[in-house]
């Protein structure tokens, strides 16, 4: 069931959302904010304090929306933000929490390198008046460039040189995929917490999760 198909439970209207839809709703629709310094869950991160206590404290302090003059986010959105703030360091901590919130606001997922191709590109671009377009940039005449080949032989050249770099390398794509898998792992942890009975008042978190390795499907489709 999607978030557009609410169900009634007693006097409450319960919306069923996936963990990703719940994050989109909290951060993009309700404008929930992460605030590690003032209202963040890490302020309460001390021995003997569990996520339920954090949830209760978040309900008390509320969240201020940037710009002022607007209502606070929905209490469930504040709880979701508090749980995101409380991500442990082994799941990426604040860095991952910030990435999750930013991606949720954009209703997006991490780039896993789906459009990356191995390419050699200039490190800079210059405007060419004659061509009326940007062209590969070159270092000024007189610059000394030193490099080594794969056999570690040293070379030097003085004069205009176009510095280049590789993009879409296996190492770059692997790093993106590791980050995507780490994001999936963090969302699984958030799901485990937010799907507990009583954590949210008007939202029920479904078992739907993001595709774990979308690049495998891309390979199958390409084949």
Short mmCIF file of C-alpha atoms in Angstrom, two decimals:
data_model
loop_
_atom_site.label_atom_id
_atom_site.label_comp_id
_atom_site.label_asym_id
_atom_site.label_seq_id
_atom_site.Cartn_x
_atom_site.Cartn_y
_atom_site.Cartn_z
CA UNK A 1 0.00 0.00 0.00
CA UNK A 2 1.37 3.42 -0.87
CA UNK A 3 1.34 6.56 1.21
CA UNK A 4 -1.56 7.77 -0.96
CA UNK A 5 -3.86 5.03 0.38
CA UNK A 6 -4.45 5.79 4.10
CA UNK A 7 -6.35 3.37 6.31
CA UNK A 8 -8.44 4.20 9.37
CA UNK A 9 -7.57 2.64 12.70
CA UNK A 10 -9.97 3.79 15.37
CA UNK A 11 -10.01 7.58 15.29
CA UNK A 12 -6.63 7.78 13.56
CA UNK A 13 -5.78 7.73 9.88
CA UNK A 14 -2.76 5.49 9.34
CA UNK A 15 -0.68 5.85 6.20
CA UNK A 16 1.53 2.98 5.11
CA UNK A 17 4.89 4.07 3.71
CA UNK A 18 8.15 2.41 2.83
CA UNK A 19 11.14 3.64 4.82
CA UNK A 20 12.26 5.68 1.83
CA UNK A 21 8.80 7.25 1.39
CA UNK A 22 8.71 8.06 5.11
CA UNK A 23 12.05 9.85 4.83
CA UNK A 24 10.84 11.79 1.78
CA UNK A 25 7.72 12.83 3.68
CA UNK A 26 9.61 13.85 6.83
CA UNK A 27 12.39 15.85 5.21
CA UNK A 28 10.89 17.07 1.94
CA UNK A 29 7.20 17.50 2.75
CA UNK A 30 7.31 18.28 6.47
CA UNK A 31 10.68 20.09 6.29
CA UNK A 32 12.14 18.28 9.30
CA UNK A 33 15.69 19.33 10.08
CA UNK A 34 18.78 17.67 11.51
CA UNK A 35 20.29 19.69 14.31
CA UNK A 36 23.08 17.78 16.01
CA UNK A 37 24.23 20.68 18.18
CA UNK A 38 21.05 22.04 19.73
CA UNK A 39 18.21 19.61 19.37
CA UNK A 40 19.95 16.60 17.90
CA UNK A 41 19.69 13.10 19.24
CA UNK A 42 23.40 13.09 20.03
CA UNK A 43 22.69 15.62 22.75
CA UNK A 44 20.94 12.72 24.52
CA UNK A 45 23.40 10.02 23.50
CA UNK A 46 24.59 8.74 26.84
CA UNK A 47 24.56 5.39 28.69
CA UNK A 48 21.12 4.17 29.72
CA UNK A 49 19.26 6.27 27.15
CA UNK A 50 17.50 4.36 24.39
CA UNK A 51 15.76 5.47 21.21
CA UNK A 52 12.35 5.66 22.95
CA UNK A 53 13.70 8.29 25.32
CA UNK A 54 15.17 10.18 22.38
CA UNK A 55 11.77 10.04 20.69
CA UNK A 56 10.07 11.46 23.77
CA UNK A 57 12.61 14.27 24.08
CA UNK A 58 12.24 15.15 20.41
CA UNK A 59 8.49 15.51 20.91
CA UNK A 60 9.18 17.92 23.77
CA UNK A 61 11.72 20.21 22.15
CA UNK A 62 10.24 20.24 18.63
CA UNK A 63 12.12 21.37 15.54
CA UNK A 64 12.40 24.90 14.25
CA UNK A 65 12.01 25.34 10.50
CA UNK A 66 14.53 27.68 8.87
CA UNK A 67 13.08 31.08 8.05
CA UNK A 68 10.55 31.20 10.88
CA UNK A 69 6.89 31.94 10.66
CA UNK A 70 5.88 28.38 9.80
CA UNK A 71 4.47 25.56 11.89
CA UNK A 72 6.67 22.81 13.28
CA UNK A 73 6.95 19.58 11.32
CA UNK A 74 4.49 16.80 12.12
CA UNK A 75 5.46 14.97 15.35
CA UNK A 76 6.07 11.77 13.38
CA UNK A 77 8.45 13.68 11.09
CA UNK A 78 10.33 14.91 14.15
CA UNK A 79 10.64 11.36 15.45
CA UNK A 80 11.97 10.20 12.08
CA UNK A 81 14.54 13.03 12.11
CA UNK A 82 15.58 12.09 15.67
CA UNK A 83 16.12 8.46 14.68
CA UNK A 84 18.19 9.55 11.66
CA UNK A 85 20.29 11.78 13.94
CA UNK A 86 20.90 8.83 16.24
CA UNK A 87 22.57 6.67 13.58
CA UNK A 88 25.57 4.98 15.15
CA UNK A 89 29.09 5.63 13.95
CA UNK A 90 29.41 2.12 12.53
CA UNK A 91 26.55 3.02 10.16
CA UNK A 92 28.15 6.31 9.14
CA UNK A 93 27.07 8.57 11.99
CA UNK A 94 26.49 12.23 11.19
CA UNK A 95 27.92 11.96 7.69
CA UNK A 96 25.42 9.27 6.73
CA UNK A 97 22.58 11.01 8.57
CA UNK A 98 23.24 14.19 6.60
CA UNK A 99 23.41 12.26 3.32
CA UNK A 100 20.10 10.49 4.08
CA UNK A 101 18.36 13.78 4.86
CA UNK A 102 19.75 15.53 1.78
CA UNK A 103 18.74 12.68 -0.52
CA UNK A 104 15.29 12.51 1.07
CA UNK A 105 14.73 16.22 0.41
CA UNK A 106 15.60 15.60 -3.23
CA UNK A 107 13.53 12.38 -3.29
CA UNK A 108 16.60 10.66 -4.60
CA UNK A 109 19.05 7.85 -3.86
CA UNK A 110 22.86 7.76 -3.92
CA UNK A 111 24.56 7.71 -7.29
CA UNK A 112 25.91 4.20 -7.77
CA UNK A 113 27.68 5.01 -11.02
CA UNK A 114 24.86 4.08 -13.37
CA UNK A 115 25.91 6.58 -16.02
CA UNK A 116 29.65 6.45 -15.51
CA UNK A 117 31.91 5.44 -18.38
CA UNK A 118 35.69 5.33 -18.48
CA UNK A 119 36.83 8.59 -20.04
CA UNK A 120 39.85 10.86 -20.28
CA UNK A 121 38.84 14.47 -19.62
CA UNK A 122 40.70 17.78 -19.30
CA UNK A 123 41.29 19.03 -15.77
CA UNK A 124 40.17 22.50 -16.86
CA UNK A 125 38.50 24.45 -19.64
CA UNK A 126 39.29 27.78 -21.31
CA UNK A 127 37.04 30.02 -23.39
CA UNK A 128 38.21 30.29 -27.01
CA UNK A 129 37.10 33.55 -28.64
CA UNK A 130 37.75 32.26 -32.16
CA UNK A 131 35.84 29.03 -31.65
CA UNK A 132 33.17 30.67 -29.54
CA UNK A 133 33.24 27.69 -27.19
CA UNK A 134 35.08 26.19 -24.27
CA UNK A 135 38.17 24.17 -25.16
CA UNK A 136 40.53 22.04 -23.12
CA UNK A 137 42.61 24.25 -20.89
CA UNK A 138 46.39 24.32 -21.13
CA UNK A 139 49.03 25.43 -18.68
CA UNK A 140 50.92 28.66 -19.54
CA UNK A 141 54.03 28.45 -21.69
CA UNK A 142 57.05 27.92 -19.48
CA UNK A 143 55.33 25.61 -17.01
CA UNK A 144 57.30 22.50 -16.12
CA UNK A 145 55.39 19.22 -16.06
CA UNK A 146 56.87 16.05 -14.59
CA UNK A 147 55.28 12.59 -14.83
CA UNK A 148 56.15 8.90 -14.78
CA UNK A 149 54.95 6.10 -17.04
CA UNK A 150 53.82 2.68 -15.89
CA UNK A 151 57.45 1.56 -15.74
CA UNK A 152 58.27 4.44 -13.36
CA UNK A 153 60.39 6.21 -15.97
CA UNK A 154 60.53 9.95 -15.29
CA UNK A 155 59.67 12.49 -17.99
CA UNK A 156 59.69 16.26 -18.10
CA UNK A 157 58.19 18.76 -20.48
CA UNK A 158 58.25 22.52 -20.46
CA UNK A 159 55.60 24.42 -22.36
CA UNK A 160 51.85 24.35 -22.86
CA UNK A 161 50.37 21.10 -21.59
CA UNK A 162 46.77 19.97 -21.25
CA UNK A 163 46.39 18.23 -17.90
CA UNK A 164 43.91 15.35 -18.01
CA UNK A 165 42.34 12.94 -15.57
CA UNK A 166 40.40 9.71 -15.76
CA UNK A 167 36.73 9.49 -14.79
CA UNK A 168 34.52 6.46 -14.48
CA UNK A 169 37.33 4.21 -13.32
CA UNK A 170 36.63 0.93 -11.59
CA UNK A 171 37.86 2.40 -8.30
CA UNK A 172 35.51 5.39 -8.60
CA UNK A 173 32.48 3.23 -9.41
CA UNK A 174 33.36 0.80 -6.60
CA UNK A 175 33.46 3.70 -4.12
CA UNK A 176 30.02 4.86 -5.26
CA UNK A 177 28.60 1.36 -4.92
CA UNK A 178 30.07 0.96 -1.45
CA UNK A 179 28.39 4.21 -0.45
CA UNK A 180 25.09 3.03 -1.94
CA UNK A 181 25.28 -0.24 0.02
CA UNK A 182 26.14 1.69 3.20
CA UNK A 183 23.05 3.88 2.60
CA UNK A 184 20.92 0.73 2.20
CA UNK A 185 22.34 -0.62 5.45
CA UNK A 186 21.53 2.61 7.28
CA UNK A 187 17.96 2.56 5.91
CA UNK A 188 17.57 -1.02 7.11
CA UNK A 189 18.58 0.11 10.60
CA UNK A 190 16.11 3.01 10.44
CA UNK A 191 13.39 0.61 9.30
CA UNK A 192 14.10 -1.72 12.26
CA UNK A 193 13.64 1.18 14.70
CA UNK A 194 10.75 3.05 13.08
CA UNK A 195 8.70 -0.08 12.38
CA UNK A 196 8.45 -0.85 16.11
CA UNK A 197 4.94 -0.66 17.47
CA UNK A 198 4.20 2.75 18.96
CA UNK A 199 7.16 4.58 17.42
CA UNK A 200 4.98 6.56 15.02
CA UNK A 201 1.41 7.71 15.56
CA UNK A 202 0.07 8.04 12.01
CA UNK A 203 2.52 6.08 9.87
CA UNK A 204 3.09 2.39 9.47
CA UNK A 205 6.43 1.44 7.91
CA UNK A 206 6.13 -1.32 5.32
CA UNK A 207 8.80 -3.90 4.56
CA UNK A 208 9.56 -2.38 1.13
CA UNK A 209 13.23 -1.46 0.85
CA UNK A 210 15.37 0.10 -1.90
CA UNK A 211 16.88 -2.31 -4.44
CA UNK A 212 20.06 -3.59 -2.84
CA UNK A 213 22.23 -3.83 -5.96
CA UNK A 214 20.59 -2.03 -8.89
CA UNK A 215 23.73 -2.42 -10.99
CA UNK A 216 23.06 -6.15 -11.27
CA UNK A 217 19.72 -5.48 -12.93
CA UNK A 218 21.43 -2.93 -15.19
CA UNK A 219 23.90 -5.61 -16.30
CA UNK A 220 21.10 -8.10 -16.97
CA UNK A 221 19.11 -5.52 -18.96
CA UNK A 222 22.19 -4.60 -20.99
CA UNK A 223 22.81 -8.25 -21.78
#
